[in-house]
Amino acid sequence: MQIEAHDLYKVLQAKFGFSTFKLGQLEIIHHLCNSKNVLAVLPTGTGKSLIYQLLGYLLNRPVLVISPLISLIDDQVARLNRLGEKHVVGLTSKLDHNQREFTLNHLRNYRFIYLSPEMATQPEVLNALKQLDYGLFVIDEAHCLSQWGPDFRPDYLKLKDLLSQLGSPTTLMLTATATKSVREDILKKMGFHSDQVEQVVYSVDRPNIYLEVEHCETPAQKNKKLFKLLKMIKGSGIIYFSSKKIANQMTELIAQQTDRSVAAYHADVSLQDRYRIQQQFMLGKVNVICATSAFGMGIDKNNVRFVIHYHMPGNLEDYLQEIGRAGRDQQPSIAILLYTAGDEYIPSTLNMKGFPSASNVQTFFAKPESRASFEPDQKQLLTYYHDQHKSAQEVSQIFENRQVAKQNSLMQMLNFVNEENCLRNNLLTHFGEQEVTHNANCCGIDCVFEAVATLKLTKTSEVEQETNQSLSLVPWQTRLNQLFSQKK
Amino acid sequence: MNNEFNFSYFLLQFLSTDDWRRPKVLLNNLIGRRTVSNLFWGIQYGLLPFFNLFPKLTATDFERAINLLQEKKLIEKQQNDQIRLTTAGKQMQQIIQESIVQFHLSGMGLHTNLETVQQCLNLVIQITSEFSYKNNRYYPLQYTGQVMARSKQWFLKNKSDTLPEQLQAEFTAFLNTIPTEKADIFTNSFIGHNDYGLTDAQFESILDLTPFAWHLQKLTLIADFIRWALDDSKTDHFLCNQIVLPWITPSPLSTSSLRSYQLYLKTKDLQNVATLRHVKLNTVKEHLLEAAMLTTDFPFNLLLPKSISTDLKNYLTTYQVSQWQFDEVLKRDARFSFFEFRLLQIERGQIQYAN
């Protein structure tokens, strides 16, 4: 399909309010317009979603987007709603029976259809999906296809069949992080030869984010450094924790020990509070968020100045994704990983606990009546392999291999933490990229306070110090007048 | 007590120093599991006002709360897991009572899920607020499909230039019926145009409440709102009534029990109801027991034996209703069925919705 550049810019301005494309967007759009499949590796914050959303307006045929999590789907639907788009639907388990029926019966009315791979392969859904002629088939977070990646999802393996059942529309596979072997694996799992797909790979490097690993002797010293940092560093930031409980505890401590307005943000926080916190964060009313790494965030705030890892992530892919929330405005920012010996114990335990044991696999396969008692996640995983006619032994072996792969990823993360030279080059090497020349604005080890000063990220004015405003209730009459515009 | 009031202490009110009680009954009532046995014991333990108010409570969190009481020696546990208040527990129960009396929930959970109504209200307010500022580009709150769909239906049905003004007038009418501080709390939580309200943590800090006390406070406020919005004697709540009504079942009975009960009132024949409804006779009996517990004017006389032997009468008056044993009743009057036994317990027992 031939699309004039003029039209592209017109839609970009009219629908998204931008006058220029970001790195990689235009190139990918051109490939897709020429009906070429694309595997795109674009760093976080470069506007991956805009690529297929913009095409959705130009193609006038539905765009099907496969996404791994309900929270991500909700987030994308809400963003499109915010742009004024009404013909968008998240086909998730949140719909009740009637709504699901209605949606399936009116599928052709939607411009954007988001769903998970599990949902897409349900017979009733698949039947409805087959009735449409798609402009584009999008696989978001395509690294979930790869068994070599840390986020492998077996249900993603069904996408190859799904694609052919839908008439093999032009396909866009998107990810923020994928090593060469993961990219090859993605293509293989989707049944593509390398000459059928254009690979658009941009560096994962974010030069405006200074990387810092700070080794702390004890947890107490870690807290002390954290508080000192929060007192000196300017702007807003995110602190990642691996447990909700500690995120809550630290939120309280930070509120007591510093002048920051801070909020905890994780799966236990109610829906409306997550919304409030996101919005308060966007407006700068909350300037530090204590989040769990496992929990996806719909925050698209450009001027996040720092990301701190209070606990280390389980792999470099997650690390990269999380630090990528800093400095989207391209201004100098810093990613600080606070490490105490033994911190790796938490992700390591999570890796071990994540898979069913060999004896549980055996029970699941041998005794169908036992299946109801399995945790939903494990049940889904085991059912998948059971349906693939694998034996219990084969499945146990798969899990063992996955565990080894996860432990290897953790070791690479640990190597990064213990790097004695350039952190950035350690990271780039992992993703198969060329090394860069180290300089003062690149990275540092155990010199966080100096780095904050060098990067000019130190608070400067008194006004900025005073962010922890005292809260109070607004009288209800005033509140109602604020909620509902009084302009006639 | 405000600084300490937590879920564990809240549970003390359902326990007694006089008899051993099953913790499972507490959990099942709080999460809204509707079985006859559960409702029956729930009523005996004073749980009905709080029925179904904590649908997301997990068995693990509940167990943790019970264990905490045991660690503090406020309760003791038997081999079979039944629990009883200690003297210290009794004292604490009395202290806690002050914190609890302010919450009037009166069995609202039998009619609705309070959280769902709250969500619908939040979304309707957000939509109307943005509409009043003529903004249609915003992030709507993301709730379940049903909440999203009903809120949208409400808006489409009532959309007009005067909608924000009318809704504000209705809220004003409601807020004038409750104390000022409560009205401030109720409105400060809402999300609207460029205005995102306060989070739970912020409310807890301002009001100096524990997370659990704040949770109960929220439930009480939304229950107050629902009662007002459903009050037939009021004429100034058309819009709010429409927000609430779709989520309410007028009868406290489950749909199936209500149908059986209505058919019984019509036919006065249990077997006939079973045949008409294509269910087992025992199921109909269960439905009627639910009706006997949860409705007024239940026709006990139609279902209980006309006369009771003197021996049985003596037994029944000697013991408290909750201590009656079916075996003992059978020994004294072999005609009694378990259904009649439970019915008699319900008739003679004291049922209190309100705390």
Coordinates of C-alpha atoms in Angstrom, one line a residue, chain A residues 101-450:
Chain A
E101 CA -20.7 -12.1 23.3
F102 CA -21.5 -8.6 22.2
T103 CA -17.9 -7.8 21.5
L104 CA -17.4 -11.0 19.5
N105 CA -20.5 -10.3 17.5
H106 CA -19.4 -6.7 16.7
L107 CA -15.7 -7.3 16.3
R108 CA -15.7 -5.7 12.9
N109 CA -16.7 -2.4 14.4
Y110 CA -13.4 -2.1 16.2
R111 CA -10.3 -0.5 14.8
F112 CA -8.0 -1.9 17.5
I113 CA -8.5 -5.3 19.1
Y114 CA -6.2 -6.2 22.1
L115 CA -6.1 -9.6 23.5
S116 CA -3.8 -12.2 25.2
P117 CA -2.6 -15.3 23.3
E118 CA -4.7 -17.5 25.7
M119 CA -7.8 -15.6 24.8
A120 CA -7.1 -15.6 21.1
T121 CA -6.9 -19.4 20.9
Q122 CA -10.2 -20.0 22.7
P123 CA -12.5 -21.7 20.0
E124 CA -15.3 -19.1 20.2
V125 CA -12.9 -16.2 20.1
L126 CA -10.9 -17.7 17.3
N127 CA -14.0 -18.2 15.2
A128 CA -14.9 -14.6 15.6
L129 CA -11.4 -13.5 14.9
K130 CA -11.3 -15.5 11.7
Q131 CA -14.2 -13.5 10.2
L132 CA -12.1 -10.3 9.8
D133 CA -9.6 -9.1 7.3
Y134 CA -6.7 -7.6 9.3
G135 CA -4.6 -4.7 8.3
L136 CA -1.9 -5.7 10.8
F137 CA -1.1 -8.5 13.2
V138 CA 0.9 -7.1 16.1
I139 CA 2.8 -9.1 18.8
D140 CA 3.7 -6.9 21.6
E141 CA 6.5 -8.0 24.0
A142 CA 7.5 -10.5 21.3
H143 CA 10.4 -11.7 23.4
C144 CA 7.8 -13.7 25.3
L145 CA 8.1 -16.1 22.3
S146 CA 11.6 -17.0 23.1
Q147 CA 12.5 -19.8 25.5
W148 CA 15.9 -18.1 25.8
G149 CA 14.4 -14.9 27.1
P150 CA 13.5 -14.4 30.7
D151 CA 9.8 -13.9 30.1
F152 CA 9.0 -16.9 28.0
R153 CA 5.2 -17.6 27.8
P154 CA 4.3 -21.0 26.3
D155 CA 1.0 -19.6 25.1
Y156 CA 2.9 -17.4 22.7
L157 CA 4.0 -20.5 20.8
K158 CA 0.4 -20.8 19.6
L159 CA 0.7 -17.5 17.7
K160 CA 2.3 -19.2 14.7
D161 CA -0.8 -21.2 14.1
L162 CA -3.1 -18.3 14.9
L163 CA -1.3 -16.1 12.3
S164 CA -1.9 -18.7 9.5
Q165 CA -5.5 -19.2 10.6
L166 CA -6.1 -15.5 10.3
G167 CA -4.8 -15.5 6.7
S168 CA -1.2 -14.4 7.5
P169 CA -1.7 -10.7 7.6
T170 CA 1.4 -8.4 7.7
T171 CA 3.0 -9.0 11.1
L172 CA 4.8 -6.6 13.4
M173 CA 6.7 -8.1 16.3
L174 CA 7.7 -5.5 18.9
T175 CA 10.1 -5.7 21.8
A176 CA 12.4 -3.4 23.8
T177 CA 15.0 -6.0 24.5
A178 CA 16.1 -9.0 22.5
T179 CA 19.6 -10.4 22.1
K180 CA 20.5 -11.9 18.7
S181 CA 19.7 -15.4 19.8
V182 CA 16.3 -14.3 21.1
R183 CA 15.6 -12.5 17.8
E184 CA 16.4 -15.6 15.9
D185 CA 14.3 -17.7 18.2
I186 CA 11.3 -15.3 17.8
L187 CA 11.4 -15.7 14.0
K188 CA 11.7 -19.5 14.3
K189 CA 8.8 -19.7 16.7
M190 CA 6.7 -17.7 14.4
G191 CA 7.7 -19.8 11.4
F192 CA 9.4 -17.0 9.5
H193 CA 12.5 -17.3 7.4
S194 CA 14.9 -14.5 8.0
D195 CA 14.3 -13.2 4.5
Q196 CA 10.6 -12.8 5.2
V197 CA 11.1 -10.3 8.0
E198 CA 12.8 -6.9 8.1
Q199 CA 14.6 -6.6 11.4
V200 CA 14.8 -3.1 12.7
V201 CA 17.1 -3.1 15.6
Y202 CA 18.1 0.0 17.5
S203 CA 20.6 0.1 20.3
V204 CA 19.2 -0.5 23.7
D205 CA 21.6 2.1 25.0
R206 CA 20.2 5.2 26.6
P207 CA 23.2 7.5 26.7
N208 CA 21.4 10.1 28.8
I209 CA 20.9 7.7 31.7
Y210 CA 24.0 7.5 33.9
L211 CA 24.4 3.9 35.3
E212 CA 25.6 3.5 38.9
V213 CA 26.0 0.5 41.1
E214 CA 26.4 1.3 44.7
H215 CA 27.6 -1.5 47.0
C216 CA 26.4 -1.3 50.6
E217 CA 27.8 -3.3 53.4
T218 CA 24.6 -3.8 55.3
P219 CA 20.8 -3.2 54.8
A220 CA 21.0 -0.4 57.3
Q221 CA 23.7 1.3 55.2
K222 CA 21.6 0.8 52.1
N223 CA 18.7 2.6 53.8
K224 CA 21.0 5.4 55.0
K225 CA 22.4 5.9 51.4
L226 CA 18.9 5.9 50.0
F227 CA 17.7 8.6 52.4
K228 CA 20.7 10.7 51.7
L229 CA 20.2 10.3 48.0
L230 CA 16.6 11.3 48.2
K231 CA 17.5 14.4 50.2
M232 CA 20.0 15.5 47.7
I233 CA 18.7 14.5 44.2
K234 CA 16.3 16.7 42.3
G235 CA 13.2 15.8 40.4
S236 CA 11.0 12.8 40.5
G237 CA 11.9 9.1 40.5
I238 CA 10.9 5.5 40.9
I239 CA 12.4 3.1 43.4
Y240 CA 12.0 -0.6 42.6
F241 CA 11.5 -3.3 45.3
S242 CA 11.1 -7.0 44.9
S243 CA 8.5 -7.2 47.7
K244 CA 5.2 -5.3 48.3
K245 CA 5.8 -5.5 52.0
I246 CA 9.2 -3.8 51.9
A247 CA 7.9 -1.3 49.3
N248 CA 5.2 -0.3 51.9
Q249 CA 7.6 -0.1 54.8
M250 CA 10.1 2.0 52.8
T251 CA 7.3 4.3 51.7
E252 CA 6.6 5.1 55.3
L253 CA 10.2 5.5 56.2
I254 CA 10.9 7.8 53.3
A255 CA 7.9 9.9 54.2
Q256 CA 9.3 10.2 57.8
Q257 CA 13.0 10.7 57.0
T258 CA 12.9 12.9 53.9
D259 CA 10.9 15.8 52.5
R260 CA 9.7 13.7 49.6
S261 CA 6.0 13.1 48.8
V262 CA 6.0 9.4 48.2
A263 CA 3.5 6.6 47.4
A264 CA 3.7 2.9 47.2
Y265 CA 2.5 1.4 43.9
H266 CA 2.0 -2.3 43.5
A267 CA -0.7 -5.0 42.9
D268 CA -2.2 -4.6 46.4
V269 CA -2.9 -0.9 45.8
S270 CA -6.5 -0.5 44.8
L271 CA -7.3 0.3 41.2
Q272 CA -8.4 3.9 41.8
D273 CA -5.4 4.5 44.0
R274 CA -3.1 3.4 41.3
Y275 CA -4.9 5.8 39.0
R276 CA -4.6 8.6 41.6
I277 CA -0.9 7.9 42.2
Q278 CA -0.1 7.8 38.5
Q279 CA -1.8 11.1 37.9
Q280 CA -0.4 12.7 41.0
F281 CA 3.0 11.5 39.9
M282 CA 2.5 13.0 36.4
L283 CA 1.5 16.3 37.9
G284 CA 4.5 16.2 40.3
K285 CA 2.3 16.1 43.4
V286 CA 3.9 12.8 44.3
N287 CA 7.5 12.7 43.3
V288 CA 8.8 9.4 44.4
I289 CA 7.1 6.1 43.7
C290 CA 8.0 2.9 45.5
A291 CA 7.0 0.1 43.1
T292 CA 7.4 -3.6 42.8
S293 CA 9.3 -4.7 39.7
A294 CA 6.8 -7.4 38.9
F295 CA 4.1 -4.8 38.5
G296 CA 3.6 -3.1 35.2
M297 CA 3.1 0.6 35.2
G298 CA 1.2 2.7 32.8
I299 CA 3.2 5.8 33.7
D300 CA 4.4 7.7 30.7
K301 CA 6.2 10.5 32.5
N302 CA 8.9 12.2 30.5
N303 CA 10.9 13.8 33.2
V304 CA 11.6 11.0 35.6
R305 CA 15.1 11.9 36.7
F306 CA 16.1 8.8 38.6
V307 CA 15.4 5.1 38.9
I308 CA 16.7 3.4 42.0
H309 CA 16.8 -0.4 42.4
Y310 CA 16.5 -1.1 46.1
H311 CA 16.5 -4.8 45.2
M312 CA 18.3 -6.1 42.1
P313 CA 16.1 -7.4 39.2
G314 CA 16.4 -11.1 38.2
N315 CA 17.9 -10.3 34.8
L316 CA 19.4 -7.6 32.6
E317 CA 16.3 -7.4 30.4
D318 CA 14.1 -6.3 33.4
Y319 CA 16.8 -4.0 34.5
L320 CA 17.0 -2.3 31.2
Q321 CA 13.2 -2.0 31.0
E322 CA 12.9 -0.5 34.4
I323 CA 15.7 2.0 34.1
G324 CA 14.2 3.0 30.8
R325 CA 11.5 4.9 32.6
A326 CA 14.1 7.6 33.4
G327 CA 15.0 10.4 31.1
R328 CA 12.5 10.0 28.3
D329 CA 12.9 13.8 27.8
Q330 CA 16.5 13.0 26.9
Q331 CA 17.8 15.1 29.8
P332 CA 20.6 13.8 32.1
S333 CA 19.2 11.1 34.4
I334 CA 20.6 8.4 36.7
A335 CA 19.9 4.7 37.3
I336 CA 21.2 3.6 40.7
L337 CA 21.4 0.0 41.8
L338 CA 21.8 -0.4 45.5
Y339 CA 23.4 -3.8 46.3
T340 CA 24.1 -5.6 49.5
A341 CA 25.8 -9.0 49.4
G342 CA 23.1 -11.7 49.4
D343 CA 20.5 -9.5 47.6
E344 CA 20.5 -12.1 44.8
Y345 CA 18.9 -14.6 47.1
I346 CA 15.4 -13.1 46.5
P347 CA 15.4 -13.4 42.7
S348 CA 17.1 -16.8 43.0
T349 CA 14.3 -18.1 45.3
L350 CA 11.7 -16.6 43.0
N351 CA 13.3 -18.5 40.1
M352 CA 13.2 -21.7 42.0
K353 CA 9.7 -21.3 43.2
G354 CA 8.3 -20.3 39.8
F355 CA 8.0 -23.8 38.4
P356 CA 6.2 -26.9 39.6
S357 CA 8.4 -29.5 41.1
A358 CA 9.0 -32.8 39.3
S359 CA 6.8 -34.7 41.8
N360 CA 4.0 -32.1 41.2
V361 CA 4.3 -32.5 37.5
Q362 CA 4.1 -36.3 37.9
T363 CA 0.9 -35.9 40.1
F364 CA -0.7 -33.5 37.6
F365 CA -0.2 -35.9 34.7
A366 CA -1.1 -39.1 36.5
K367 CA -4.0 -37.9 38.6
P368 CA -6.5 -35.7 36.7
E369 CA -8.5 -35.2 39.9
S370 CA -5.5 -33.4 41.5
R371 CA -5.5 -30.7 38.8
A372 CA -8.1 -28.5 40.5
S373 CA -5.8 -28.0 43.5
F374 CA -3.0 -26.5 41.5
E375 CA -2.3 -22.7 41.5
P376 CA -4.0 -21.1 38.5
D377 CA -0.6 -20.1 36.9
Q378 CA 0.9 -23.5 37.3
K379 CA -2.3 -25.2 36.2
Q380 CA -2.4 -23.2 33.0
L381 CA 1.3 -24.0 32.3
L382 CA 0.9 -27.7 32.9
T383 CA -2.4 -27.9 31.0
Y384 CA -0.6 -26.3 28.0
Y385 CA 2.1 -29.0 28.0
H386 CA -0.3 -31.7 28.7
D387 CA -2.3 -30.7 25.6
Q388 CA 0.9 -30.7 23.6
H389 CA 1.1 -34.5 24.4
K390 CA 4.3 -34.1 26.4
S391 CA 5.2 -36.7 29.0
A392 CA 5.6 -35.7 32.6
Q393 CA 9.3 -36.4 32.3
E394 CA 9.7 -34.2 29.3
V395 CA 7.8 -31.4 31.0
S396 CA 10.0 -31.7 34.1
Q397 CA 13.0 -31.5 31.9
I398 CA 11.7 -28.3 30.2
F399 CA 11.1 -26.7 33.6
E400 CA 14.6 -27.7 34.7
N401 CA 16.1 -26.1 31.6
R402 CA 14.0 -23.0 32.2
Q403 CA 15.2 -22.8 35.7
V404 CA 18.8 -23.1 34.6
A405 CA 18.2 -20.4 32.0
K406 CA 16.8 -18.1 34.6
Q407 CA 19.6 -18.8 37.0
N408 CA 22.0 -18.0 34.2
S409 CA 20.2 -14.7 33.6
L410 CA 20.6 -13.9 37.2
M411 CA 24.3 -14.7 37.1
Q412 CA 24.6 -12.2 34.2
M413 CA 22.8 -9.6 36.3
L414 CA 25.2 -10.4 39.2
N415 CA 28.1 -10.0 36.9
F416 CA 26.8 -6.6 36.0
V417 CA 26.6 -5.7 39.7
N418 CA 30.1 -6.9 40.3
E419 CA 31.5 -5.3 37.2
E420 CA 34.7 -3.4 37.9
N421 CA 35.1 -1.5 34.7
C422 CA 32.4 0.0 32.5
L423 CA 28.8 -0.9 33.4
R424 CA 27.4 0.3 30.1
N425 CA 29.7 -1.8 28.1
N426 CA 28.8 -4.8 30.3
L427 CA 25.2 -4.1 29.4
L428 CA 25.8 -3.5 25.7
T429 CA 27.9 -6.7 25.4
H430 CA 25.1 -8.7 26.8
F431 CA 22.8 -7.4 24.1
G432 CA 25.4 -8.1 21.4
E433 CA 26.1 -4.5 20.8
Q434 CA 29.3 -2.7 20.1
E435 CA 31.2 -1.2 23.1
V436 CA 31.2 2.5 23.6
T437 CA 34.0 4.8 24.9
H438 CA 33.6 5.3 28.6
N439 CA 33.4 8.9 29.8
A440 CA 32.5 10.9 32.9
N441 CA 28.8 10.9 32.0
C442 CA 28.6 7.1 31.3
C443 CA 28.6 5.2 34.5
G444 CA 30.3 4.7 37.9
I445 CA 30.8 2.3 40.7
D446 CA 30.4 3.3 44.4
C447 CA 30.5 7.0 43.7
V448 CA 26.8 7.9 43.6
F449 CA 26.9 11.2 45.4
E450 CA 29.7 12.5 43.2

